[in-house]
CSV table of C-alpha atoms in Angstrom, one decimal:
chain,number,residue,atom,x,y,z
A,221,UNK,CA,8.3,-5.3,20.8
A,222,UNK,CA,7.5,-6.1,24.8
A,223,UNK,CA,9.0,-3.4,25.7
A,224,UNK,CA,7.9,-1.0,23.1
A,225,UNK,CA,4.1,-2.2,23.4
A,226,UNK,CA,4.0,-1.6,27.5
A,227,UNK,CA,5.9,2.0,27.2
A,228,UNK,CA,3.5,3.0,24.0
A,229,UNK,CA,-0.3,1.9,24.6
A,230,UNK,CA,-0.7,3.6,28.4
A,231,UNK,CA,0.0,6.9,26.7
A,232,UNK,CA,-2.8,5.5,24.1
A,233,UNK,CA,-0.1,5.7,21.2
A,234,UNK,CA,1.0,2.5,19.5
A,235,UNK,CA,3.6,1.9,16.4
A,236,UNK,CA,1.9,1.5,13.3
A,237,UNK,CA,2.8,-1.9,12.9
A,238,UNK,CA,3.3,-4.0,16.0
A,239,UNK,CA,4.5,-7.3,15.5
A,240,UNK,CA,3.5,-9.9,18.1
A,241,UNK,CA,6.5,-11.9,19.3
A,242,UNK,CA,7.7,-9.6,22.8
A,243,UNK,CA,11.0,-10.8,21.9
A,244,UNK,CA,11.6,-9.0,18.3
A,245,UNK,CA,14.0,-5.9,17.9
A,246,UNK,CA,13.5,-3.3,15.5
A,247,UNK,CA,16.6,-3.7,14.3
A,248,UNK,CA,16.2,-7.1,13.2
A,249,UNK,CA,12.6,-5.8,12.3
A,250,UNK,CA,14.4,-3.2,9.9
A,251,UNK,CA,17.0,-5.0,8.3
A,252,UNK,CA,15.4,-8.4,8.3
A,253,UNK,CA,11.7,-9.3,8.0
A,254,UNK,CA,8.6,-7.8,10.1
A,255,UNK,CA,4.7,-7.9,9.7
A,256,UNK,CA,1.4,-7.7,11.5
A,257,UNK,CA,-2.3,-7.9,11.2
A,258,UNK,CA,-2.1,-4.0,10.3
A,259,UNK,CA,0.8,-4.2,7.3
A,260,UNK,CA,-2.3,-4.3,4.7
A,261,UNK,CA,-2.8,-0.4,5.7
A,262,UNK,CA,0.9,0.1,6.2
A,263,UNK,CA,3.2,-2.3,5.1
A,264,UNK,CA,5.6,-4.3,6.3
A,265,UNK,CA,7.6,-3.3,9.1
A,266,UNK,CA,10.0,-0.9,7.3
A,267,UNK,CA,7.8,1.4,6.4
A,268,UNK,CA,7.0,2.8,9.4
A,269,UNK,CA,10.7,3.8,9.4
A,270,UNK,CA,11.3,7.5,8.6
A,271,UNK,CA,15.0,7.5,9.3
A,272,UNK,CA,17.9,5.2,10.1
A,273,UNK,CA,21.0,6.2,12.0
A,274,UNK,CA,23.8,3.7,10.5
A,275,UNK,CA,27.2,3.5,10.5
A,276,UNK,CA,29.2,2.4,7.3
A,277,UNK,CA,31.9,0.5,6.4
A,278,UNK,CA,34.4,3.8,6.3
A,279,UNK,CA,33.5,4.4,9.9
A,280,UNK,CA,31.3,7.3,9.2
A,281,UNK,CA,28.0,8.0,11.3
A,282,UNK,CA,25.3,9.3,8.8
A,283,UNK,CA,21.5,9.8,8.8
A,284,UNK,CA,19.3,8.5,6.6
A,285,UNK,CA,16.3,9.6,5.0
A,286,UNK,CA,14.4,9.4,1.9
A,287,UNK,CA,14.8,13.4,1.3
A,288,UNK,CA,18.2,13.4,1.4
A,289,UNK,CA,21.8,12.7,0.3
A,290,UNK,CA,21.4,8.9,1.9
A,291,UNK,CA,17.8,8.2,0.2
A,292,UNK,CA,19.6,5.7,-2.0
A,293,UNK,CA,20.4,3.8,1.3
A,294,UNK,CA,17.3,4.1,3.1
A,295,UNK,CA,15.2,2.3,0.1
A,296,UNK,CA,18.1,-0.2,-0.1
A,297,UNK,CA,18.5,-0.6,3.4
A,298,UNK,CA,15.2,-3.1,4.5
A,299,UNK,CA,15.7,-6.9,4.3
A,300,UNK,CA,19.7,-6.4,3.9
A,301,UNK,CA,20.2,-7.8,6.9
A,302,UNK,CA,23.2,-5.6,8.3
A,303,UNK,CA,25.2,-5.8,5.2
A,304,UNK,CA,25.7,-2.2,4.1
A,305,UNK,CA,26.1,-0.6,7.9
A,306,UNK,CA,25.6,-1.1,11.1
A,307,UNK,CA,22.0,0.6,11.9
A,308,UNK,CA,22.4,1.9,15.4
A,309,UNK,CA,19.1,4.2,16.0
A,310,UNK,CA,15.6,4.5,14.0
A,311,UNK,CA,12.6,6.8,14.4
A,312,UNK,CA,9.4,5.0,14.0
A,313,UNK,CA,5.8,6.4,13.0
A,314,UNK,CA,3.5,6.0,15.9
A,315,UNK,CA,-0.2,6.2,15.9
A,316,UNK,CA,-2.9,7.2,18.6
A,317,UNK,CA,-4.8,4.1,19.6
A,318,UNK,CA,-7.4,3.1,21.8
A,319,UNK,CA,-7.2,0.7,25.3
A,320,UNK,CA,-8.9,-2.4,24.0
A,321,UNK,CA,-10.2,-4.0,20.1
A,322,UNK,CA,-13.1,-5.4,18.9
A,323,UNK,CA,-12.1,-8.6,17.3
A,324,UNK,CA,-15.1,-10.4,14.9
A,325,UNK,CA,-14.2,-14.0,14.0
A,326,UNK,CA,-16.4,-15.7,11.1
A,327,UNK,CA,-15.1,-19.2,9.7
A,328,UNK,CA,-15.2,-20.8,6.2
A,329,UNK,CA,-15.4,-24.2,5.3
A,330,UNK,CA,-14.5,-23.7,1.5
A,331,UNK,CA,-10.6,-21.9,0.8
A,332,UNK,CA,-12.3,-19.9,-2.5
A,333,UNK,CA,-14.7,-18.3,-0.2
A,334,UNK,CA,-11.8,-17.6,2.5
A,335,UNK,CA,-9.3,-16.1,-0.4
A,336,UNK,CA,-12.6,-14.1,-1.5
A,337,UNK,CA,-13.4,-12.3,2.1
A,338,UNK,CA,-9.6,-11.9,3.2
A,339,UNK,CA,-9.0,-10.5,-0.4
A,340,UNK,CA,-12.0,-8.3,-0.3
A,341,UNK,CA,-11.4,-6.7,3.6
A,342,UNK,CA,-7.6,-6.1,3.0
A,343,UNK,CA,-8.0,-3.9,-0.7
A,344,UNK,CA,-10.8,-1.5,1.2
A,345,UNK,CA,-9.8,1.4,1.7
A,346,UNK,CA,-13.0,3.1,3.4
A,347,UNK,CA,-13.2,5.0,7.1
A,348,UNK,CA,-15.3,1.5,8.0
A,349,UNK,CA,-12.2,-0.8,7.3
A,350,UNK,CA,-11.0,-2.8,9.5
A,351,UNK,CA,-7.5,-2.0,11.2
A,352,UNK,CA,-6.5,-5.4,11.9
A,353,UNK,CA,-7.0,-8.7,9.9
A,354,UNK,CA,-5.5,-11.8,9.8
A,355,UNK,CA,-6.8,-15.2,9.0
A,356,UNK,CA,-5.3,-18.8,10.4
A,357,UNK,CA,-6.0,-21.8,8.5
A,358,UNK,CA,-7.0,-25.5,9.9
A,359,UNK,CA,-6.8,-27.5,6.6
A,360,UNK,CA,-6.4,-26.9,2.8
A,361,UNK,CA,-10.2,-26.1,2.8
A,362,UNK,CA,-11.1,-24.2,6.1
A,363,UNK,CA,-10.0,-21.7,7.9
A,364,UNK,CA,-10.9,-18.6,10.5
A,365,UNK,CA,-10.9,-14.7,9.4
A,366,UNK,CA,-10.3,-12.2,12.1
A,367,UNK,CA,-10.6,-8.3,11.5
A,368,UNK,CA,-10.4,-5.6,14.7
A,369,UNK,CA,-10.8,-1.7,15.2
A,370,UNK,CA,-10.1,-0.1,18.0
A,371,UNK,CA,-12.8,0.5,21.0
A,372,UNK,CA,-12.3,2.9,23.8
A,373,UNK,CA,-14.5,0.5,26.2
A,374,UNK,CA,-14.4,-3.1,27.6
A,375,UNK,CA,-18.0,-3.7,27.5
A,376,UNK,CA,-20.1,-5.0,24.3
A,377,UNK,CA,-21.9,-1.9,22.4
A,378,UNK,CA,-25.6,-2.2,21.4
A,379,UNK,CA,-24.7,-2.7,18.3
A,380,UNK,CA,-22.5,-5.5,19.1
A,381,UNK,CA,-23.9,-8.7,17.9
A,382,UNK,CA,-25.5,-10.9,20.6
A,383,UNK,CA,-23.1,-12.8,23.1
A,384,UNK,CA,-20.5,-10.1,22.4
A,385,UNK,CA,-18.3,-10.5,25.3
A,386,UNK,CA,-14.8,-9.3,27.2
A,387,UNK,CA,-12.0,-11.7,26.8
A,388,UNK,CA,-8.2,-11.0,28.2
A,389,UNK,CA,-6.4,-13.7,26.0
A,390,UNK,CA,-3.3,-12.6,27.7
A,391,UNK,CA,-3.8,-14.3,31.0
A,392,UNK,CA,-1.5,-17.1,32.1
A,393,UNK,CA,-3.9,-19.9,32.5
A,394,UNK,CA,-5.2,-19.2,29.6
A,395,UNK,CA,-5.4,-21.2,26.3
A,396,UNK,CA,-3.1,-20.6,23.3
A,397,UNK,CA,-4.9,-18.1,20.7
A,398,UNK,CA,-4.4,-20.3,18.5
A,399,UNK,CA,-7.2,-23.1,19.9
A,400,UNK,CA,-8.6,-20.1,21.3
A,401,UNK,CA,-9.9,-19.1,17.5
A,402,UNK,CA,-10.7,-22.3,16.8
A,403,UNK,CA,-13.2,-23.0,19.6
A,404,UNK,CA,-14.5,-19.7,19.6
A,405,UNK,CA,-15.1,-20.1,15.2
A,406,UNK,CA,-16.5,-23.4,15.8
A,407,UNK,CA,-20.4,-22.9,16.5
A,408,UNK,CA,-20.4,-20.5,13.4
A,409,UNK,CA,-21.4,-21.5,10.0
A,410,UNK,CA,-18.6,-22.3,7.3
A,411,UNK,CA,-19.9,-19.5,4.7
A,412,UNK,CA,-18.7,-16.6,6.8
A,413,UNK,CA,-22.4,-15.2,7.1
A,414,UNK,CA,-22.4,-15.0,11.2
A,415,UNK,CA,-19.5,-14.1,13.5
A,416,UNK,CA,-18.4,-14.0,17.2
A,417,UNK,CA,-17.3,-10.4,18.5
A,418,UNK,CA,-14.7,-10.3,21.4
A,419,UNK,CA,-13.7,-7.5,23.4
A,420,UNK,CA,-9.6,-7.7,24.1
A,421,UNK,CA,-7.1,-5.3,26.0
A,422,UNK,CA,-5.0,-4.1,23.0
A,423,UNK,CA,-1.5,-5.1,24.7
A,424,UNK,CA,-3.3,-8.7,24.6
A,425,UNK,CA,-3.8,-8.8,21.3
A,426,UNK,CA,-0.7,-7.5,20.0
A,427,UNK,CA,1.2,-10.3,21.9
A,428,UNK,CA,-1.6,-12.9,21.4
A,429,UNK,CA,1.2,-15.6,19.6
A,430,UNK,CA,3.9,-14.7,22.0
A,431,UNK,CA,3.0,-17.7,24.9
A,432,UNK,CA,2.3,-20.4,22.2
A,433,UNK,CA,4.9,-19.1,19.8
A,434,UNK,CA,2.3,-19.2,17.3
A,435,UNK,CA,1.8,-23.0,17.6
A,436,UNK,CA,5.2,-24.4,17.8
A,437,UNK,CA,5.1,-24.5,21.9
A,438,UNK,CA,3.5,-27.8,21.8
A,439,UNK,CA,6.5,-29.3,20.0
A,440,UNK,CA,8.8,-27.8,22.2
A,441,UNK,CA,6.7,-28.3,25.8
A,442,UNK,CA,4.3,-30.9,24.7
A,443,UNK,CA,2.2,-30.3,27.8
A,444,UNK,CA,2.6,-27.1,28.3
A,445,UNK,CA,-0.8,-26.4,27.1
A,446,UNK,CA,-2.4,-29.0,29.9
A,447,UNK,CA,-5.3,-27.6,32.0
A,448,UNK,CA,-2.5,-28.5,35.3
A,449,UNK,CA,0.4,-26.5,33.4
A,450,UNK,CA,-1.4,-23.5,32.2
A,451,UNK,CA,-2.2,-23.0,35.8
A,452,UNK,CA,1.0,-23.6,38.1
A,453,UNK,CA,3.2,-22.7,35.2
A,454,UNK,CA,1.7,-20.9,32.4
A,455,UNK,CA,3.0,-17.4,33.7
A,456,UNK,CA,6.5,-18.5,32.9
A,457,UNK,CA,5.9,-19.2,29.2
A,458,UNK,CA,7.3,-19.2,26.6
A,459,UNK,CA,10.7,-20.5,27.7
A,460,UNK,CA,14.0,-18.4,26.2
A,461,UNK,CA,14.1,-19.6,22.4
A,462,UNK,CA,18.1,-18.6,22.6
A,463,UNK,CA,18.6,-20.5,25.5
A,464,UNK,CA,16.8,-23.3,24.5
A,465,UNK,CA,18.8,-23.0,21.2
A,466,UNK,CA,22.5,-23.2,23.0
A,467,UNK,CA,21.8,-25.8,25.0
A,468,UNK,CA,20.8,-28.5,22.0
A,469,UNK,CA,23.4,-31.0,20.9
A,470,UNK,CA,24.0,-31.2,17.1
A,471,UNK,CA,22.3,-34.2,16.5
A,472,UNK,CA,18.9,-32.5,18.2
A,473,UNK,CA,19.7,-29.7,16.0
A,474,UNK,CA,19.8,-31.8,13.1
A,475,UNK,CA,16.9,-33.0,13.8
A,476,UNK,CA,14.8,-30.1,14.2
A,477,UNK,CA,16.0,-28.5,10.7
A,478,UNK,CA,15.3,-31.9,8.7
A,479,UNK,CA,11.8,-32.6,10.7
A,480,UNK,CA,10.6,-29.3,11.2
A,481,UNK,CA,9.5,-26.2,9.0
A,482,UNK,CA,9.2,-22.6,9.9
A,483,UNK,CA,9.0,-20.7,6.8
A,484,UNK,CA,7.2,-17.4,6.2
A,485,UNK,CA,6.4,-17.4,2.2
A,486,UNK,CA,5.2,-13.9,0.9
A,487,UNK,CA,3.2,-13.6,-2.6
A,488,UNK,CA,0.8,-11.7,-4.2
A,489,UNK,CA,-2.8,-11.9,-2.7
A,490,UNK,CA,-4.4,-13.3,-5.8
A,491,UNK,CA,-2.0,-16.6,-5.7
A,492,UNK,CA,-2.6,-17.3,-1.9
A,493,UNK,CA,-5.3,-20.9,-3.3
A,494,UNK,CA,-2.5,-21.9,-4.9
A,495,UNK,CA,0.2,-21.2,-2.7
A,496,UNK,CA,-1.5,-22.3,0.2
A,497,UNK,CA,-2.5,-26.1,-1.9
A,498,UNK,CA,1.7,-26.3,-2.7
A,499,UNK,CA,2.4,-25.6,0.9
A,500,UNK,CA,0.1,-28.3,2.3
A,501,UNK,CA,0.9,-31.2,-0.8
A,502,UNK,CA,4.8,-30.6,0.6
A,503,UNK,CA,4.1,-30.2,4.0
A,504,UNK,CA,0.8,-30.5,5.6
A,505,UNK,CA,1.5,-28.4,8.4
A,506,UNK,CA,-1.0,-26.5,10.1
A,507,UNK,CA,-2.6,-23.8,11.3
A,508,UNK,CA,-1.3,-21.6,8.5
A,509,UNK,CA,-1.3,-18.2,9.2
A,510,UNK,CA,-2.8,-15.9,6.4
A,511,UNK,CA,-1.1,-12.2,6.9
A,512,UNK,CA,-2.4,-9.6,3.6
A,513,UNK,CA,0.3,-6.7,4.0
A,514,UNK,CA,1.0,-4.0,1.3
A,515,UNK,CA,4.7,-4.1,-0.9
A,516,UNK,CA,4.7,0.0,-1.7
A,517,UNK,CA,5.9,0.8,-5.3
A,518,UNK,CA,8.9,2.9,-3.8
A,519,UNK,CA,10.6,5.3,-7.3
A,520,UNK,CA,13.6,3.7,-5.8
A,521,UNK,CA,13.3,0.1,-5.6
A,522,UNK,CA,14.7,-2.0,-3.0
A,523,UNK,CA,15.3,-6.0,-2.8
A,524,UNK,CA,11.6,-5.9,-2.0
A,525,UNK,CA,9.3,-4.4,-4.6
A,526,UNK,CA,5.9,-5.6,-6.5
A,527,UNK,CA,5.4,-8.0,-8.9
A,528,UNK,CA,5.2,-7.3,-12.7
A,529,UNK,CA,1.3,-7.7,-12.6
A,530,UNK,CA,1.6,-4.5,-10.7
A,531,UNK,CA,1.3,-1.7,-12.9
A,532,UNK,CA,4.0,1.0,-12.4
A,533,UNK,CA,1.5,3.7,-11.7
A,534,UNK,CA,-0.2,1.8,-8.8
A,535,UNK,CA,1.2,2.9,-5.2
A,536,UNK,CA,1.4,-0.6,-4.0
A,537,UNK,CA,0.2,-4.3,-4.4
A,538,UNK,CA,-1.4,-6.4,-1.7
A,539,UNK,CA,0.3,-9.4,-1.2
A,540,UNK,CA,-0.2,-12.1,1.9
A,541,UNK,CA,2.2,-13.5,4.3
A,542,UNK,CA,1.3,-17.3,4.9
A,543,UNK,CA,3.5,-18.8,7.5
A,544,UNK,CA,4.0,-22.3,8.4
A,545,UNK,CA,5.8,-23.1,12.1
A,546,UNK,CA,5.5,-27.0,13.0
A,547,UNK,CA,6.7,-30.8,11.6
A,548,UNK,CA,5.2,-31.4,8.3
A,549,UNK,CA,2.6,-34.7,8.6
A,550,UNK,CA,3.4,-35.5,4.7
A,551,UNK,CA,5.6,-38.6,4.4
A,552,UNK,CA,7.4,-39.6,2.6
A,553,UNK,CA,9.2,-36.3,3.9
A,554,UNK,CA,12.5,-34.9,2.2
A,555,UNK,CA,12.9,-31.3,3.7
A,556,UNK,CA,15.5,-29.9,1.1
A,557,UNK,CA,12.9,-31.2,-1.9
A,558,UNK,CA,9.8,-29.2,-0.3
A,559,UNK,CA,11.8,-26.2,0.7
A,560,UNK,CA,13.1,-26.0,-2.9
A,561,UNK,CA,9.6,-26.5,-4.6
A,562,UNK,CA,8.4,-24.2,-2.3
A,563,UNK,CA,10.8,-21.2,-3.1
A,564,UNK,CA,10.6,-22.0,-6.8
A,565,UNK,CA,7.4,-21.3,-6.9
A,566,UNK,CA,7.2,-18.4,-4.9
A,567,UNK,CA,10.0,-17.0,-7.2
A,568,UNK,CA,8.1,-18.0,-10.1
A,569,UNK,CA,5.2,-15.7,-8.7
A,570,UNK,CA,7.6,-12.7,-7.9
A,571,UNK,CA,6.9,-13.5,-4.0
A,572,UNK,CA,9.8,-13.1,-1.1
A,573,UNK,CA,11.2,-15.9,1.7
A,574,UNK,CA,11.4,-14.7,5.4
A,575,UNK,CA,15.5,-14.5,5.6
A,576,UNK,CA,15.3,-15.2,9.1
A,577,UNK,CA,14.6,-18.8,8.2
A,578,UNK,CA,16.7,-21.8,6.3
A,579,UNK,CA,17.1,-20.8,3.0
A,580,UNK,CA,17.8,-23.2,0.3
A,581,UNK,CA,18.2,-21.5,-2.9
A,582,UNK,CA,22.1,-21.0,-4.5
A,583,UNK,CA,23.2,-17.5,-5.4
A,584,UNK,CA,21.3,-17.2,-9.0
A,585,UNK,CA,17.7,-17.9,-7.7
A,586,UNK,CA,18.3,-15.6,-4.7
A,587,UNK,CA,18.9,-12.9,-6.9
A,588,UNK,CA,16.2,-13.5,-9.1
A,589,UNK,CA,14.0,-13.5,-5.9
A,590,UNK,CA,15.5,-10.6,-4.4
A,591,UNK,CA,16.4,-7.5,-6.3
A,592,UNK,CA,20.1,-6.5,-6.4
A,593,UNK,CA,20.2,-3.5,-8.5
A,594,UNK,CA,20.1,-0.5,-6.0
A,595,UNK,CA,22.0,-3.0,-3.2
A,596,UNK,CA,25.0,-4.0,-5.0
A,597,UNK,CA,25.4,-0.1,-5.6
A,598,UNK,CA,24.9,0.9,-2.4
A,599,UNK,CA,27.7,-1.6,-1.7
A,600,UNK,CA,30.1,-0.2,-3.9
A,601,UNK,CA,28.7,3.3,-3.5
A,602,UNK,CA,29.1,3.5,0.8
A,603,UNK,CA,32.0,1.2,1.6
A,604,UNK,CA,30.9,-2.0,2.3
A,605,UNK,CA,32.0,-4.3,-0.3
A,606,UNK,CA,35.0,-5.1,1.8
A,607,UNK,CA,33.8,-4.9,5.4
A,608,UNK,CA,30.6,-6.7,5.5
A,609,UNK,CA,29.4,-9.9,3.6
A,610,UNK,CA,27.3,-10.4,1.1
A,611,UNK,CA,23.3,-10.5,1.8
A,612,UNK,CA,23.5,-13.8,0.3
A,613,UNK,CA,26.4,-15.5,2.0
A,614,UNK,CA,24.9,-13.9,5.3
A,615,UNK,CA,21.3,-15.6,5.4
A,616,UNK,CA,21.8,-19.1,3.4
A,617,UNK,CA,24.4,-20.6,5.3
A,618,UNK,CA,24.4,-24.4,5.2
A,619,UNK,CA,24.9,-25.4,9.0
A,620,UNK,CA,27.4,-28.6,8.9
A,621,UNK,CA,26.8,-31.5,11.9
């Protein structure tokens, strides 16, 4: 996304949805899991996908596109995680943007009033609505709500309210976003009534979790985020996650999956309260971050689709991503327990688990999460019963120590 991010916005065109780690692929995007502050005009990731190249399990190179001969593959091709071809080139829907956004924080002190506003901002659908929005929450009760447009200048409009100001949040020495949003929310009143408007190059924003990794750098670099670091050092952050992966022993590896959660759990809008009150009695972790994003009510259904409450004529349902990254504070602490409470109930809500994390359900629940219907023929139907694995076998592999 790095890559894609510096070669798109100079030509003031950006992908629809941009997701903020430099270090994602959109193939991994594609067949796995992707999302951003703009996915509750958009969708999640795969939507902005108009066509796949992929090779299947007979060897044969084929396009694939909703109006053709392959449409069955392209709606059953997201979230499948490489197991019906090999995807080997997509075209992505681009969008004209702007150099720079206008990001308006406001902070609430009660949750109901947080669900309310985040609720309320993602289901417009009005020429005023905000392009961006994403809220991060700082305990069971509180949190920050951010929403963002695009501005074609650096400096504050007159219609900017007062102490509107330029902020590049990308700068080495700078602090993560993260405590950046906090400090910035903190002066405001808890009812969301007043806010605090920043100015913000657009490449900054986008990337604006890449240096902290969200907030799991200060468990991996506990000073990294020291006034003396963020100076002498901050420009080389964050460290290689794959290298810092092959060069941990098993028994620092066990350690890390037992005492430490990163989960992304994805249900529908009008259960965030509740989810979000599970996720902290089991875990306690926070920030959490609150992403609304659209499921699209495809006429062929894929793994991913709305949940029954949906009605069938609707186009979509707004659903929220809340992710947690960081060791849980609750304790007693049994990670297996939690993880399985947690993905009960977001089963029992019709919600999804990011794949690209551990995964703890057996085979049964993880179809009853994930619908199989168009998959397991696309399996059958192009080849790759035999040459690739199973979805399931692929993503909730128990690692042995």
């Amino acid at each position: 996304m790095g890559q894609i991010s510096r070669f798109l916005i100079p030509k003031g065109f950006t992908l629809a949805v941009l997701p903020e780690l430099d270090d994602l692929t959109v193939g991994g995007l594609l067949m796995g899991f992707g999302i951003e502050s703009t996915s509750h005009i958009h969708g999640l990731f795969q939507e902005i996908c108009v066509e796949y190249e992929v090779v299947l399990g007979d060897g044969r190179v084929v396009i694939v596109r909703p109006d053709n001969e392959y449409s069955d593959l392209f709606y059953a091709l997201p979230w499948s995680y490489g197991t019906l071809g090999m995807v080997v080139s997509a075209t992505l829907k681009v969008i004209p943007c702007k150099p720079y956004i206008r990001l308006s924080y406001r902070r609430f002190d009660k949750m109901d009033n947080l669900h309310k506003a985040l609720s309320e901002v993602s289901m417009k659908r009005d020429a005023q609505n905000a392009l961006f929005i994403e809220a991060l929450a700082y305990s069971v009760d509180s949190g920050v709500l951010m929403t963002g447009s695009f501005t074609d200048s650096p400096n504050p409009q007159p219609t900017d309210p007062k102490g509107t100001r330029y902020e590049n949040i990308s700068l080495w020495f700078k602090k993560y976003f993260y405590v950046h949003v906090e400090e910035v929310a903190a002066p405001l009143k808890g009812d969301g009534s007043d806010e605090v408007v920043e100015i913000i190059p657009l490449r900054a924003y986008y990337h604006r979790h890449t240096r902290s990794i969200f907030w799991e750098m200060p468990h991996i670099i506990p000073f990294a985020d020291q006034v003396w670091f963020r100076y002498l050092l901050g420009w080389a952050m964050p460290p290689n996650i794959n290298l810092i992966k092959a060069s941990q022993t098993n028994a620092i590896r066990k350690m890390w999956m037992e005492q430490f959660a990163v989960q992304d759990m994805l249900v529908p809008i009008s259960d965030m309260k509740d989810c979000i009150q599970l996720m902290d009695r089991e875990f306690g972790i926070y920030p959490m971050w609150l992403c609304p994003h659209l499921v699209v009510n495809h006429s062929q259904r894929g793994l991913v689709q709305p949940s029954k409450k949906c009605p069938e004529s609707a186009p979509w349902e707004m659903y929220v991503d809340i992710g947690i990254y960081g060791p849980p504070t609750r304790r007693p602490y049994d990670h297996t327990k939690s993880m399985r409470a947690t993905e009960a109930y977001v089963r029992s809500k019709q919600g999804y688990q990011g794949l690209y994390a551990m995964c703890y359900m057996d085979r049964t629940e993880f179809r009853e999460m994930f619908n199989h219907d168009l998959y397991d023929k696309c399996r059958v139907k192009y080849g790759a019963t035999d040459k690739f694995p199973e979805m399931f076998d692929k993503t909730c592999v128990r690692p042995s120590f």
